[in-house]
Structure formats: structure tokens, C-alpha cells
Amino acid sequence: MSTYKILAINPGSTSTKIAVYENETQIMEKTLRHSTEEINKYEKIFDQFEFRKNVIIDAVNEAGIAIEELDAVVGRGGLLKPIKGGTYEVSDELIAGLKEPYLGEHASNLGGIIAKEIADAALAPSFIVDPVVVDEMNEVARISGMPEIPRFSIFHALNQKATARRFASEIGKSYEDINVIVAHMGGGVSVGAHEKGRVIDVNNALDGEGPFSPERAGGLPVGDLAKLCFSGKYTHAQIKKLLKGEGGIVAYLGTNDARDVEKMIAEGDEKAKLIYEAMAYQVAKEIGSCATVLKGKVDAIILTGGIAYSEMITTWIKERVSFIADVKIYAGEDEMSALAQGALRVLREEEKPQRYEA
């Protein structure tokens, strides 16, 4: 079997994570941290391109890996227009989409652009994999009840699909042959119904639907939310902050760290226990909803993301959903490995690369 060397790039707001893989084996990993002073030099995120590219190249060279050795470079996808899941070649059309993003600027938009530049120097292909804008929802799932506000898909696609593929591999099947429900629990919570390789329904985890999370309010009683919006107490920007950033657990308990909450519970804080259990309750309800989407044909329920490390949360969820299917726990989110595996599937010709169309 051929050995492929792959550089994975995941830009965040104040850091850039990089890793180099030989096939599935990680041979180098580093988080490059960028000071606020450095980042603030640039008016727009795209203006950071040369700076971030150069620090990545320096770090790879310092690790004793020559850029020319790379067989592919893969970057985190950005806020493109809705697309199917999969591994995408970084084309001119995709670069244009990342420079003028559909949903606004985010550091992840730089992933594909930097990947292309470095890969071109290595005479290698460049890719992005399963960005948050993956949209494979059935048309019936888009109907919200108000024509002006259709439902749309934006979720933790990279980790959800990677964990679903992992489960399929463990049982000797392909992702396209299984039905699973995946609940990603981190700063936001997304719960997706995966049917034969497509996420046919999922809550908008960015700013609106589904369970509340450590810092997001999730679905709310809409009549009371409308009253709050027009109460005169809040601006539009303040309401948005209450929904995302200052909602959920942090609104009730003053912390967005699950470890703090579990410490409070251990010390006898009954309110903390109620709020924490309520989050698990809402995740379980969303899983139950996805089970109806899949008509009860569910091979497994997968709990993933950072909060899946919590035995307390996972136990509460299992108690409510294990009658549907076996519950598997893949705690954390190994985004770097998921990116590399997406590129590797294409290099091995197990999957055809998708092409982004403007």
C-alpha cells in the first residue's frame, strides 16, 4: 500500500492547528498561537493569509519535513454556500467562495486558501473536507411553519461524519450502508440523522435550534422571544449575544465549562444539577426526534464532542435513548485526523473529490 504524507490545517480565531500524517499515523502536530496584537494588525481575516501561511511553512520545516515531500494539503472549510458532504478539491471557484463567504468572515475560510498555496508549491493537490455548511437535508425537513424562515443545515459536519465513518468501519460496513444518530456536544450542540451517508435532518447549531448548550440558548418559546425582542430592553446585537455566547448554561450558572458545573454538583448545588440534567434531557429529546426521521431504523446512537467525556451527561442521555439503539461514545473531536482522512480517501481513490460550483 502506498504511503501518503498529508498536511492538515485548521485555522481558528487566535491560533492555527497543523498536523502531518503518513496515511493514518500522525507524525507531527502543533498549535500555532497568534497574539491579539498580531491579529489586530489585519483589518480583514483574508488579510492574515500571508502571515498564517508563513508561520505554517516555518513550523513544518522546523519539524524536519520538506514541503516538497507532501502528497496533499487539506484545510478546514469555511462559510461557503450550502454544499453536499465530502472532500472538495480547492479550485478557483472554491477560493472565490472562501474570499467572499456566503455567511460571513471566519478564520476557517483561510484553511482552503492556505492549503492551495502550500500544495501548489509541492505540486500536490489541495482539499477541504465537510465544512459546517454541509447541507444534505430532505426537502420536507426544510419546512419550518413560516415561509419567510426556512430551516437550513449548519452543524459540526466534520466531526459528525468522521465519527459515523468510524462506527461503520468498526462494524465492517461503509458509512453509506448505515443509519446513525450523532449528537455532537461542545460549545454548541448538533444532533444529526445520518441515513446511508447523508445527514437528512439536523438542528441549526449555530444560532437557533435544538438543545441548549454551554453558551447557546437553543430553541426557545417563540412567542416570549418575540416579546423580548420588542420589549425595548435589548438591541438586535444584544439579543444575538443572548442566543449565542451568553445563553444556555452560562446564563443560568455563570460558567460555560462543564467541569465547573460538575464540581458545583459534587458540592451539592441542586440548581446546577437541574440545569445540567436539563441539557442532557434536551439532547435526548432531539435524538428521539431524529429516530422518527429515520423511521426507527437506527444502527447506533453516537455521542461525541468535548462534553461526551462527561460520564454524568452520557449516563443521563443513555437512560432516555438506549431503547432506540446501542449508544456509542467517541469523546472529543479529532478534527485534524478527520481532515487527513478525507484527503486520504481521495488519494486512495476510495472516494471521488467533489467540485465546488459558485
Short mmCIF file of C-alpha atoms in Angstrom, two decimals:
data_model
loop_
_atom_site.label_atom_id
_atom_site.label_comp_id
_atom_site.label_asym_id
_atom_site.label_seq_id
_atom_site.Cartn_x
_atom_site.Cartn_y
_atom_site.Cartn_z
CA MET A 1 0.00 0.00 0.00
CA SER A 2 1.26 3.47 -0.90
CA THR A 3 2.30 5.86 1.85
CA TYR A 4 0.89 9.37 1.58
CA LYS A 5 2.14 12.37 3.52
CA ILE A 6 -0.65 14.87 4.26
CA LEU A 7 -0.55 18.29 5.93
CA ALA A 8 -3.79 19.28 7.69
CA ILE A 9 -4.52 22.93 8.53
CA ASN A 10 -7.24 24.19 10.89
CA PRO A 11 -7.26 27.99 11.41
CA GLY A 12 -9.04 29.38 14.47
CA SER A 13 -9.58 32.95 15.59
CA THR A 14 -6.32 33.23 17.59
CA SER A 15 -4.48 30.04 16.65
CA THR A 16 -3.77 27.70 13.75
CA LYS A 17 -3.61 23.96 14.36
CA ILE A 18 -1.47 21.94 11.99
CA ALA A 19 -0.61 18.25 11.75
CA VAL A 20 1.24 16.00 9.33
CA TYR A 21 0.14 12.42 8.73
CA GLU A 22 1.68 9.44 6.99
CA ASN A 23 -1.52 7.70 5.98
CA GLU A 24 -3.48 7.42 9.27
CA THR A 25 -0.45 7.96 11.53
CA GLN A 26 0.21 11.44 12.90
CA ILE A 27 3.93 12.26 12.72
CA MET A 28 3.78 15.93 13.68
CA GLU A 29 1.26 18.18 15.44
CA LYS A 30 1.44 21.77 16.65
CA THR A 31 -0.83 24.61 17.69
CA LEU A 32 0.50 27.94 16.44
CA ARG A 33 -0.83 30.67 18.72
CA HIS A 34 -1.30 34.21 17.41
CA SER A 35 -1.31 37.16 19.80
CA THR A 36 -4.19 39.62 19.77
CA GLU A 37 -1.64 42.30 18.91
CA GLU A 38 -0.54 40.34 15.83
CA ILE A 39 -4.07 39.52 14.67
CA ASN A 40 -5.27 43.10 15.17
CA LYS A 41 -2.78 44.33 12.57
CA TYR A 42 -5.10 42.99 9.90
CA GLU A 43 -8.38 44.67 9.02
CA LYS A 44 -9.95 41.58 7.45
CA ILE A 45 -9.45 37.88 8.06
CA PHE A 46 -8.24 37.33 4.50
CA ASP A 47 -5.51 39.91 5.14
CA GLN A 48 -3.97 37.35 7.57
CA PHE A 49 -3.31 34.92 4.72
CA GLU A 50 0.42 35.53 4.13
CA PHE A 51 1.18 35.76 7.85
CA ARG A 52 -0.53 32.46 8.69
CA LYS A 53 0.86 30.68 5.63
CA ASN A 54 4.42 31.67 6.52
CA VAL A 55 4.20 30.54 10.15
CA ILE A 56 2.79 27.19 8.99
CA ILE A 57 5.62 26.67 6.50
CA ASP A 58 8.19 27.62 9.14
CA ALA A 59 6.71 25.14 11.64
CA VAL A 60 6.65 22.30 9.10
CA ASN A 61 10.26 22.99 8.10
CA GLU A 62 11.35 23.16 11.75
CA ALA A 63 9.85 19.68 12.22
CA GLY A 64 12.21 18.40 9.54
CA ILE A 65 9.50 17.91 6.94
CA ALA A 66 10.10 19.39 3.49
CA ILE A 67 7.09 20.95 1.77
CA GLU A 68 8.11 19.09 -1.40
CA GLU A 69 7.50 15.76 0.42
CA LEU A 70 3.80 16.42 0.82
CA ASP A 71 1.34 14.39 -1.24
CA ALA A 72 -1.63 16.59 -0.31
CA VAL A 73 -2.60 19.57 1.84
CA VAL A 74 -6.06 19.76 3.40
CA GLY A 75 -7.63 22.77 5.12
CA ARG A 76 -10.69 23.34 7.23
CA GLY A 77 -13.56 24.54 5.06
CA GLY A 78 -15.18 27.90 5.68
CA LEU A 79 -18.59 29.57 5.49
CA LEU A 80 -19.34 28.69 1.88
CA LYS A 81 -22.78 28.36 0.36
CA PRO A 82 -24.57 25.10 1.28
CA ILE A 83 -22.88 22.03 -0.25
CA LYS A 84 -23.03 18.24 -0.06
CA GLY A 85 -20.68 16.47 2.32
CA GLY A 86 -17.36 15.11 1.14
CA THR A 87 -13.83 16.09 0.18
CA TYR A 88 -13.57 19.04 -2.21
CA GLU A 89 -10.70 20.00 -4.48
CA VAL A 90 -9.61 23.58 -3.86
CA SER A 91 -10.48 25.16 -7.20
CA ASP A 92 -10.61 28.78 -8.35
CA GLU A 93 -14.37 28.75 -7.71
CA LEU A 94 -13.87 27.47 -4.17
CA ILE A 95 -11.18 30.08 -3.49
CA ALA A 96 -13.58 32.79 -4.67
CA GLY A 97 -16.25 31.42 -2.35
CA LEU A 98 -13.88 31.47 0.62
CA LYS A 99 -12.81 35.05 -0.14
CA GLU A 100 -16.42 36.24 -0.37
CA PRO A 101 -18.08 33.85 2.09
CA TYR A 102 -21.81 33.19 1.94
CA LEU A 103 -22.36 33.51 5.69
CA GLY A 104 -19.62 35.99 6.63
CA GLU A 105 -15.97 36.00 7.62
CA HIS A 106 -14.41 33.32 9.81
CA ALA A 107 -10.82 32.19 10.29
CA SER A 108 -11.73 28.77 8.88
CA ASN A 109 -12.20 30.46 5.49
CA LEU A 110 -8.40 30.67 5.31
CA GLY A 111 -7.96 26.89 5.54
CA GLY A 112 -8.57 26.06 1.90
CA ILE A 113 -6.77 29.16 0.61
CA ILE A 114 -3.58 28.40 2.55
CA ALA A 115 -3.83 24.70 1.63
CA LYS A 116 -3.92 25.59 -2.06
CA GLU A 117 -0.88 27.87 -1.87
CA ILE A 118 1.26 25.35 0.02
CA ALA A 119 0.10 22.40 -2.10
CA ASP A 120 0.90 24.22 -5.34
CA ALA A 121 4.49 24.67 -4.12
CA ALA A 122 4.65 20.91 -3.51
CA LEU A 123 3.00 20.12 -6.87
CA ALA A 124 0.33 18.32 -4.85
CA PRO A 125 -3.50 18.50 -4.68
CA SER A 126 -5.32 20.56 -2.04
CA PHE A 127 -8.66 19.88 -0.41
CA ILE A 128 -11.24 20.91 2.17
CA VAL A 129 -13.45 18.37 3.98
CA ASP A 130 -17.03 18.55 5.32
CA PRO A 131 -17.30 22.24 6.29
CA VAL A 132 -20.02 23.40 8.70
CA VAL A 133 -22.24 24.39 5.75
CA VAL A 134 -22.77 20.79 4.60
CA ASP A 135 -26.47 20.61 3.67
CA GLU A 136 -28.00 17.26 2.71
CA MET A 137 -31.39 17.80 4.31
CA ASN A 138 -34.52 16.33 2.76
CA GLU A 139 -36.86 18.97 1.37
CA VAL A 140 -39.57 18.08 3.89
CA ALA A 141 -37.12 18.90 6.69
CA ARG A 142 -36.69 22.47 5.41
CA ILE A 143 -40.29 23.45 6.10
CA SER A 144 -40.47 25.44 9.33
CA GLY A 145 -44.07 26.59 9.51
CA MET A 146 -43.27 30.12 8.31
CA PRO A 147 -42.37 30.57 4.61
CA GLU A 148 -40.09 33.51 5.40
CA ILE A 149 -37.92 31.38 7.69
CA PRO A 150 -36.97 28.03 6.15
CA ARG A 151 -34.87 25.61 8.17
CA PHE A 152 -31.31 25.15 6.99
CA SER A 153 -28.32 22.99 7.85
CA ILE A 154 -25.26 24.30 9.67
CA PHE A 155 -23.60 21.95 12.13
CA HIS A 156 -20.46 20.09 13.24
CA ALA A 157 -20.30 18.22 9.92
CA LEU A 158 -16.60 17.30 10.05
CA ASN A 159 -16.75 15.51 13.40
CA GLN A 160 -20.24 14.08 12.92
CA LYS A 161 -19.35 12.42 9.64
CA ALA A 162 -15.92 11.29 10.90
CA THR A 163 -17.43 9.53 13.93
CA ALA A 164 -20.16 7.96 11.80
CA ARG A 165 -17.48 6.61 9.44
CA ARG A 166 -15.51 5.34 12.44
CA PHE A 167 -18.50 3.41 13.73
CA ALA A 168 -19.20 1.96 10.28
CA SER A 169 -15.60 0.79 9.97
CA GLU A 170 -15.74 -0.86 13.40
CA ILE A 171 -18.73 -2.96 12.37
CA GLY A 172 -17.27 -3.80 8.95
CA LYS A 173 -19.62 -1.62 6.90
CA SER A 174 -19.35 1.59 4.91
CA TYR A 175 -20.85 4.91 6.00
CA GLU A 176 -23.21 4.66 3.04
CA ASP A 177 -24.68 1.41 4.42
CA ILE A 178 -25.70 2.55 7.91
CA ASN A 179 -28.23 4.75 9.70
CA VAL A 180 -26.96 6.53 12.81
CA ILE A 181 -27.86 9.46 15.02
CA VAL A 182 -24.87 11.58 16.01
CA ALA A 183 -25.01 14.08 18.88
CA HIS A 184 -22.03 16.45 18.95
CA MET A 185 -21.83 18.19 22.32
CA GLY A 186 -19.39 21.07 22.70
CA GLY A 187 -19.80 24.85 22.91
CA GLY A 188 -22.78 24.20 20.65
CA VAL A 189 -24.84 21.03 20.28
CA SER A 190 -25.89 19.48 16.96
CA VAL A 191 -27.84 16.26 16.56
CA GLY A 192 -27.97 14.76 13.08
CA ALA A 193 -29.93 11.94 11.45
CA HIS A 194 -27.48 10.14 9.12
CA GLU A 195 -29.19 7.94 6.52
CA LYS A 196 -26.99 5.93 4.15
CA GLY A 197 -24.23 8.56 4.04
CA ARG A 198 -26.41 11.70 4.11
CA VAL A 199 -27.39 13.92 7.03
CA ILE A 200 -31.03 14.21 6.11
CA ASP A 201 -32.02 16.34 9.11
CA VAL A 202 -30.06 18.26 11.75
CA ASN A 203 -30.67 21.22 14.03
CA ASN A 204 -29.07 24.55 13.16
CA ALA A 205 -26.39 24.50 15.85
CA LEU A 206 -25.00 27.93 15.03
CA ASP A 207 -27.66 30.24 16.36
CA GLY A 208 -31.12 28.84 16.58
CA GLU A 209 -32.42 25.33 17.00
CA GLY A 210 -32.18 22.27 19.16
CA PRO A 211 -30.84 21.69 22.67
CA PHE A 212 -29.28 24.48 24.69
CA SER A 213 -25.55 24.14 25.26
CA PRO A 214 -22.85 25.65 27.50
CA GLU A 215 -23.20 29.02 25.75
CA ARG A 216 -26.13 28.83 23.29
CA ALA A 217 -29.81 29.21 24.13
CA GLY A 218 -31.09 26.66 21.62
CA GLY A 219 -34.77 26.51 20.70
CA LEU A 220 -36.87 28.91 22.77
CA PRO A 221 -40.60 29.61 23.29
CA VAL A 222 -41.00 31.80 20.21
CA GLY A 223 -43.85 33.97 21.45
CA ASP A 224 -41.93 35.03 24.54
CA LEU A 225 -38.77 35.54 22.46
CA ALA A 226 -40.71 37.89 20.14
CA LYS A 227 -41.92 39.86 23.19
CA LEU A 228 -38.37 40.12 24.50
CA CYS A 229 -37.10 41.35 21.14
CA PHE A 230 -39.66 44.17 21.10
CA SER A 231 -39.51 44.98 24.81
CA GLY A 232 -37.09 47.85 24.23
CA LYS A 233 -34.65 46.35 26.73
CA TYR A 234 -32.26 44.93 24.14
CA THR A 235 -30.72 45.85 20.81
CA HIS A 236 -30.55 43.33 17.97
CA ALA A 237 -26.86 42.77 18.73
CA GLN A 238 -27.63 42.12 22.41
CA ILE A 239 -30.35 39.60 21.55
CA LYS A 240 -27.92 37.77 19.24
CA LYS A 241 -25.42 37.64 22.10
CA LEU A 242 -28.05 36.21 24.44
CA LEU A 243 -28.77 33.48 21.89
CA LYS A 244 -25.14 32.66 21.16
CA GLY A 245 -22.38 33.37 23.66
CA GLU A 246 -24.41 34.29 26.73
CA GLY A 247 -27.20 31.70 26.54
CA GLY A 248 -27.53 28.17 27.83
CA ILE A 249 -25.58 27.01 30.88
CA VAL A 250 -23.61 30.23 31.22
CA ALA A 251 -26.88 32.22 31.52
CA TYR A 252 -28.07 30.02 34.38
CA LEU A 253 -24.84 29.26 36.21
CA GLY A 254 -22.27 31.88 35.16
CA THR A 255 -19.86 29.37 33.58
CA ASN A 256 -19.62 27.67 30.18
CA ASP A 257 -17.22 25.00 31.46
CA ALA A 258 -18.84 21.61 32.08
CA ARG A 259 -16.08 20.75 34.55
CA ASP A 260 -17.07 23.71 36.71
CA VAL A 261 -20.70 22.58 36.62
CA GLU A 262 -19.82 19.05 37.71
CA LYS A 263 -17.76 20.45 40.57
CA MET A 264 -20.77 22.55 41.64
CA ILE A 265 -22.96 19.44 41.55
CA ALA A 266 -20.43 17.45 43.59
CA GLU A 267 -20.59 20.22 46.20
CA GLY A 268 -24.36 19.83 46.49
CA ASP A 269 -25.60 22.61 44.18
CA GLU A 270 -29.12 21.45 43.25
CA LYS A 271 -29.68 24.23 40.70
CA ALA A 272 -26.52 23.23 38.84
CA LYS A 273 -27.72 19.61 38.77
CA LEU A 274 -31.13 20.66 37.40
CA ILE A 275 -29.66 22.80 34.60
CA TYR A 276 -27.05 20.20 33.65
CA GLU A 277 -29.63 17.44 33.58
CA ALA A 278 -31.95 19.67 31.53
CA MET A 279 -29.27 19.94 28.83
CA ALA A 280 -28.97 16.14 28.73
CA TYR A 281 -32.78 15.92 28.65
CA GLN A 282 -32.95 18.22 25.62
CA VAL A 283 -30.19 16.32 23.78
CA ALA A 284 -32.09 13.08 24.41
CA LYS A 285 -35.32 14.63 23.10
CA GLU A 286 -33.51 15.70 19.91
CA ILE A 287 -32.13 12.17 19.49
CA GLY A 288 -35.67 10.83 19.84
CA SER A 289 -36.82 13.27 17.17
CA CYS A 290 -34.10 12.02 14.81
CA ALA A 291 -35.22 8.45 15.45
CA THR A 292 -38.62 9.32 13.95
CA VAL A 293 -36.87 10.90 10.95
CA LEU A 294 -35.11 7.56 10.37
CA LYS A 295 -38.42 5.69 10.95
CA GLY A 296 -36.86 3.79 13.84
CA LYS A 297 -34.19 2.17 11.64
CA VAL A 298 -31.16 3.21 13.71
CA ASP A 299 -27.94 1.18 13.84
CA ALA A 300 -26.43 3.24 16.67
CA ILE A 301 -26.56 6.49 18.57
CA ILE A 302 -23.19 8.22 18.77
CA LEU A 303 -22.27 10.77 21.48
CA THR A 304 -19.24 12.89 20.61
CA GLY A 305 -17.63 16.27 21.27
CA GLY A 306 -15.88 17.51 24.40
CA ILE A 307 -18.88 17.06 26.70
CA ALA A 308 -19.06 13.37 25.77
CA TYR A 309 -16.14 12.95 28.21
CA SER A 310 -18.70 13.55 30.97
CA GLU A 311 -19.93 10.26 32.39
CA MET A 312 -22.73 12.14 34.14
CA ILE A 313 -24.14 13.61 30.92
CA THR A 314 -23.72 10.45 28.86
CA THR A 315 -25.40 8.34 31.56
CA TRP A 316 -28.42 10.65 31.68
CA ILE A 317 -28.74 10.55 27.88
CA LYS A 318 -28.32 6.76 27.72
CA GLU A 319 -31.11 6.29 30.27
CA ARG A 320 -33.52 8.03 27.91
CA VAL A 321 -32.43 6.82 24.46
CA SER A 322 -30.88 3.35 24.78
CA PHE A 323 -34.25 1.77 23.93
CA ILE A 324 -33.80 3.17 20.40
CA ALA A 325 -30.36 1.69 19.66
CA ASP A 326 -26.99 0.97 21.24
CA VAL A 327 -25.16 4.11 22.37
CA LYS A 328 -21.51 4.55 21.35
CA ILE A 329 -19.29 7.22 22.90
CA TYR A 330 -16.47 8.81 20.90
CA ALA A 331 -15.49 11.67 23.17
CA GLY A 332 -13.69 14.74 21.83
CA GLU A 333 -13.40 15.87 18.25
CA ASP A 334 -10.29 14.85 16.35
CA GLU A 335 -10.65 17.39 13.57
CA MET A 336 -7.08 17.05 12.31
CA SER A 337 -7.41 13.32 11.79
CA ALA A 338 -10.81 13.81 10.14
CA LEU A 339 -9.32 16.30 7.68
CA ALA A 340 -6.40 13.99 6.84
CA GLN A 341 -8.70 11.00 6.40
CA GLY A 342 -10.87 12.95 3.97
CA ALA A 343 -7.82 13.66 1.80
CA LEU A 344 -6.57 10.09 2.19
CA ARG A 345 -9.84 8.63 0.89
CA VAL A 346 -9.40 10.64 -2.31
CA LEU A 347 -5.71 9.79 -2.70
CA ARG A 348 -6.55 6.10 -2.34
CA GLU A 349 -9.38 6.51 -4.86
CA GLU A 350 -11.91 5.28 -2.30
CA GLU A 351 -13.89 8.48 -2.90
CA LYS A 352 -14.08 10.92 -5.80
CA PRO A 353 -13.30 14.55 -4.96
CA GLN A 354 -16.28 16.90 -5.11
CA ARG A 355 -16.11 20.12 -7.12
CA TYR A 356 -17.47 23.36 -5.70
CA GLU A 357 -19.74 25.31 -8.02
CA ALA A 358 -20.21 29.03 -7.48
#
